[in-house]
Short mmCIF file of C-alpha atoms in Angstrom, two decimals:
data_model
loop_
_atom_site.label_atom_id
_atom_site.label_comp_id
_atom_site.label_asym_id
_atom_site.label_seq_id
_atom_site.Cartn_x
_atom_site.Cartn_y
_atom_site.Cartn_z
CA UNK V 1 26.26 -26.96 6.82
CA UNK V 2 22.89 -26.07 8.04
CA UNK V 3 22.65 -25.46 11.67
CA UNK V 4 19.23 -26.19 13.48
CA UNK V 5 18.07 -24.57 16.69
CA UNK V 6 15.24 -23.03 18.55
CA UNK V 7 12.85 -25.97 17.85
CA UNK V 8 9.51 -24.50 19.22
CA UNK V 9 6.03 -26.22 19.08
CA UNK V 10 3.62 -23.50 18.10
CA UNK V 11 0.18 -24.83 17.66
CA UNK V 12 -1.80 -27.58 19.50
CA UNK V 13 -2.26 -29.89 16.55
CA UNK V 14 -1.54 -29.64 12.80
CA UNK V 15 -1.38 -31.03 9.43
CA UNK V 16 1.34 -30.87 6.69
CA UNK V 17 0.71 -29.21 3.48
CA UNK V 18 -1.46 -30.88 1.10
CA UNK V 19 -0.85 -32.51 -2.45
CA UNK V 20 -3.53 -32.71 -4.73
CA UNK V 21 -3.78 -35.49 -7.27
CA UNK V 22 -2.92 -34.59 -10.86
CA UNK V 23 -6.36 -35.96 -11.85
CA UNK V 24 -8.10 -33.35 -9.82
CA UNK V 25 -6.11 -30.44 -11.31
CA UNK V 26 -4.20 -29.77 -8.09
CA UNK V 27 -6.96 -28.13 -6.19
CA UNK V 28 -7.17 -28.64 -2.40
CA UNK V 29 -10.48 -29.57 -1.03
CA UNK V 30 -12.17 -29.77 2.50
CA UNK V 31 -11.54 -33.55 2.57
CA UNK V 32 -7.84 -32.92 2.16
CA UNK V 33 -7.94 -30.56 4.83
CA UNK V 34 -9.58 -33.04 7.23
CA UNK V 35 -7.05 -35.61 6.50
CA UNK V 36 -4.11 -33.06 7.17
CA UNK V 37 -5.54 -32.57 10.61
CA UNK V 38 -4.82 -36.25 11.59
CA UNK V 39 -1.08 -35.91 10.82
CA UNK V 40 1.54 -34.90 13.43
CA UNK V 41 1.55 -31.47 14.67
CA UNK V 42 4.05 -29.06 13.22
CA UNK V 43 6.80 -27.19 14.93
CA UNK V 44 8.54 -23.96 13.76
CA UNK V 45 12.13 -24.28 13.76
CA UNK V 46 15.04 -21.89 12.75
CA UNK V 47 17.94 -23.00 10.73
CA UNK V 48 20.75 -21.11 8.90
CA UNK V 49 20.58 -21.08 5.23
CA UNK V 50 23.66 -19.64 3.78
CA UNK V 51 23.68 -15.73 3.20
CA UNK V 52 19.99 -15.75 3.97
CA UNK V 53 20.78 -16.10 7.67
CA UNK V 54 18.29 -17.62 10.14
CA UNK V 55 15.06 -18.84 8.37
CA UNK V 56 12.09 -20.68 9.62
CA UNK V 57 11.63 -24.22 8.83
CA UNK V 58 8.88 -26.87 9.81
CA UNK V 59 9.20 -29.85 11.88
CA UNK V 60 10.99 -31.82 9.17
CA UNK V 61 13.57 -29.06 8.56
CA UNK V 62 11.78 -27.90 5.31
CA UNK V 63 12.36 -24.24 4.49
CA UNK V 64 9.15 -22.09 5.03
CA UNK V 65 8.38 -19.52 2.45
CA UNK V 66 6.17 -16.50 2.14
CA UNK V 67 4.25 -15.06 -0.95
CA UNK V 68 4.63 -11.35 -1.56
CA UNK V 69 1.05 -10.80 -2.80
CA UNK V 70 -0.24 -12.16 0.52
CA UNK V 71 0.63 -9.08 2.60
CA UNK V 72 -1.69 -8.74 5.68
CA UNK V 73 -2.59 -12.40 5.45
CA UNK V 74 -4.67 -12.27 2.33
CA UNK V 75 -4.39 -15.85 0.97
CA UNK V 76 -4.33 -16.05 -2.80
CA UNK V 77 -2.35 -19.18 -3.44
CA UNK V 78 -5.05 -21.97 -4.13
CA UNK V 79 -5.64 -24.63 -6.27
CA UNK V 80 -2.62 -25.65 -8.47
CA UNK V 81 -0.43 -22.93 -6.65
CA UNK V 82 -1.03 -24.69 -3.38
CA UNK V 83 0.09 -28.13 -5.04
CA UNK V 84 3.44 -26.41 -5.87
CA UNK V 85 3.69 -24.34 -2.51
CA UNK V 86 1.93 -26.75 -0.01
CA UNK V 87 0.66 -24.43 2.93
CA UNK V 88 1.51 -25.31 6.46
CA UNK V 89 -1.87 -26.30 7.97
CA UNK V 90 -3.33 -26.79 11.43
CA UNK V 91 -6.89 -27.77 12.57
CA UNK V 92 -9.46 -24.94 12.71
CA UNK V 93 -9.52 -25.07 16.46
CA UNK V 94 -5.92 -23.60 16.53
CA UNK V 95 -5.49 -20.59 18.50
CA UNK V 96 -5.37 -17.37 16.51
CA UNK V 97 -2.16 -16.25 18.22
CA UNK V 98 0.65 -18.44 19.80
CA UNK V 99 3.43 -17.70 22.04
CA UNK V 100 6.22 -19.44 20.32
CA UNK V 101 9.43 -18.21 21.67
CA UNK V 102 10.46 -16.73 18.38
CA UNK V 103 10.99 -13.03 17.70
CA UNK V 104 7.95 -12.70 15.47
CA UNK V 105 4.09 -13.30 15.97
CA UNK V 106 2.69 -16.86 15.14
CA UNK V 107 -0.83 -16.96 14.14
CA UNK V 108 -3.29 -18.63 11.89
CA UNK V 109 -5.39 -17.61 8.88
CA UNK V 110 -8.51 -19.23 7.36
CA UNK V 111 -7.77 -20.05 3.70
CA UNK V 112 -10.36 -19.58 0.86
CA UNK V 113 -10.32 -23.46 0.40
CA UNK V 114 -11.33 -23.91 4.10
CA UNK V 115 -7.93 -24.84 5.56
CA UNK V 116 -6.41 -23.02 8.54
CA UNK V 117 -2.83 -21.91 7.75
CA UNK V 118 0.01 -20.91 10.06
CA UNK V 119 1.15 -17.38 9.59
CA UNK V 120 4.35 -15.58 10.96
CA UNK V 121 4.20 -11.77 11.35
CA UNK V 122 0.97 -12.05 9.33
CA UNK V 123 2.61 -13.82 6.47
CA UNK V 124 1.01 -17.29 5.47
CA UNK V 125 3.62 -20.01 5.41
CA UNK V 126 4.41 -22.39 2.79
CA UNK V 127 6.89 -25.22 1.74
CA UNK V 128 8.10 -25.59 -1.69
CA UNK V 129 7.65 -28.80 -3.67
CA UNK V 130 10.98 -28.28 -5.39
CA UNK V 131 12.81 -28.67 -2.18
CA UNK V 132 13.83 -32.32 -2.37
CA UNK V 133 15.33 -32.45 1.16
CA UNK V 134 15.59 -30.81 4.35
CA UNK V 135 18.02 -27.85 4.15
CA UNK V 136 17.14 -27.03 0.59
CA UNK V 137 16.08 -23.44 -0.20
CA UNK V 138 15.55 -23.60 -3.96
CA UNK V 139 12.20 -21.60 -3.70
CA UNK V 140 14.14 -18.51 -2.77
CA UNK V 141 13.23 -15.47 -5.12
CA UNK V 142 11.14 -17.60 -7.66
CA UNK V 143 9.14 -15.21 -9.75
CA UNK V 144 10.51 -12.49 -7.68
CA UNK V 145 7.57 -13.17 -5.33
CA UNK V 146 8.44 -16.41 -3.15
CA UNK V 147 11.05 -15.74 -0.23
CA UNK V 148 12.28 -17.78 2.62
CA UNK V 149 10.58 -16.50 5.69
CA UNK V 150 13.38 -15.07 7.86
CA UNK V 151 13.06 -15.24 11.74
CA UNK V 152 13.59 -11.55 12.04
CA UNK V 153 11.28 -9.34 9.93
CA UNK V 154 11.61 -5.44 9.98
CA UNK V 155 8.96 -3.31 11.29
CA UNK V 156 7.21 -1.46 8.28
CA UNK V 157 5.52 1.79 7.84
CA UNK V 158 2.33 0.97 9.62
CA UNK V 159 4.26 -0.54 12.59
CA UNK V 160 3.96 -4.20 11.92
CA UNK V 161 6.05 -6.62 9.96
CA UNK V 162 4.14 -7.61 6.88
CA UNK V 163 5.69 -5.22 4.34
CA UNK V 164 2.57 -3.00 3.97
CA UNK V 165 2.41 0.81 4.29
CA UNK V 166 -0.56 2.96 5.69
CA UNK V 167 -2.74 4.51 2.91
CA UNK V 168 -1.33 7.91 1.76
CA UNK V 169 -4.15 10.61 2.17
CA UNK V 170 -4.93 12.60 -0.98
CA UNK V 171 -3.52 16.09 -0.80
CA UNK V 172 -5.92 18.95 -0.36
CA UNK V 173 -6.65 21.04 -3.32
CA UNK V 174 -4.81 24.38 -3.24
CA UNK V 175 -6.89 27.49 -2.89
CA UNK V 176 -7.29 29.63 -5.98
CA UNK V 177 -5.77 33.13 -6.24
CA UNK V 178 -7.58 36.04 -4.56
CA UNK V 179 -7.66 39.51 -5.83
CA UNK V 180 -5.69 42.14 -3.93
CA UNK V 181 -7.74 44.69 -1.90
CA UNK V 182 -7.71 48.30 -2.81
CA UNK V 183 -5.07 50.34 -0.99
CA UNK V 184 -6.37 52.24 1.97
CA UNK V 185 -5.52 56.14 2.47
CA UNK V 186 -2.96 57.00 5.07
CA UNK V 187 -4.35 57.39 8.61
CA UNK V 188 -6.19 60.70 9.22
CA UNK V 189 -6.54 61.48 5.46
CA UNK V 190 -9.91 61.55 3.87
CA UNK V 191 -10.12 59.78 0.53
CA UNK V 192 -9.74 61.98 -2.32
CA UNK V 193 -12.87 61.98 -4.58
CA UNK V 194 -12.50 61.35 -8.32
CA UNK V 195 -12.70 64.51 -10.32
CA UNK V 196 -16.06 65.16 -12.19
CA UNK V 197 -16.18 64.51 -15.86
CA UNK V 198 -15.24 67.22 -18.25
CA UNK V 199 -18.22 69.23 -19.62
CA UNK V 200 -17.49 70.59 -23.28
CA UNK V 201 -17.96 74.23 -23.67
CA UNK V 202 -21.01 75.19 -25.88
CA UNK V 203 -19.97 77.48 -29.05
CA UNK V 204 -22.39 80.27 -30.04
CA UNK V 205 -24.15 79.68 -33.30
CA UNK V 206 -22.83 82.74 -34.73
CA UNK V 207 -19.19 82.06 -33.89
CA UNK V 208 -17.58 80.08 -36.60
CA UNK V 209 -14.03 80.85 -35.45
CA UNK V 210 -12.82 82.80 -38.51
CA UNK V 211 -11.16 86.40 -38.68
CA UNK V 212 -14.28 88.49 -37.88
CA UNK V 213 -14.78 86.55 -34.68
CA UNK V 214 -11.22 87.60 -33.65
CA UNK V 215 -11.66 91.31 -34.08
CA UNK V 216 -10.97 91.54 -37.84
CA UNK V 217 -13.24 93.18 -40.43
CA UNK V 218 -16.50 91.47 -41.10
CA UNK V 219 -16.19 88.88 -43.91
CA UNK V 220 -19.92 89.26 -44.67
CA UNK V 221 -20.87 85.54 -43.72
CA UNK V 222 -23.21 86.66 -41.04
CA UNK V 223 -21.27 85.11 -38.18
CA UNK V 224 -19.67 88.19 -36.75
#
């Protein structure tokens, strides 16, 4: 059995999510947003939804969801998407941040179609057209991107709650190898100079290296 608690008005005035006519292709326009502002103000409520624990609901008890691609409040669900997942809207004059008594931060974001949408910990909030009655949570996990908004959201890597991480700096290029310096002589010892190149010994023209050049009898070759 669903248990409702912590009913908390969070914004000064509001509209419920909009349903576009099928003949218009499901797009939400400015006149729709204006009409939404005249409807009763929404409240954020928490309710227990089975193993999901405590999740956010609107004033009618409908489960509220967030869309994973909309990290940091970047709204991308418009047109026909917003027909299936109606956004939780408020008047444009609503405060950017509200004290709701909930553990997370309630705020608003301006949608590309001109509406002002309620956010929770920077996640824009939606209901699901497939939830037939209060207490339903049939939108949980659809396409691996739609999830019921829990009242408690963990702090992420950039110290907020919207599931994003700070950019990772590019690693610096490793320095190239350097040549080893020549070894120095021991202290107090002068460097040893390199030996001079060898100079070949000139041989006299008459010395042909035969027997009469080594003390033997002349062999008559004229090289004695």
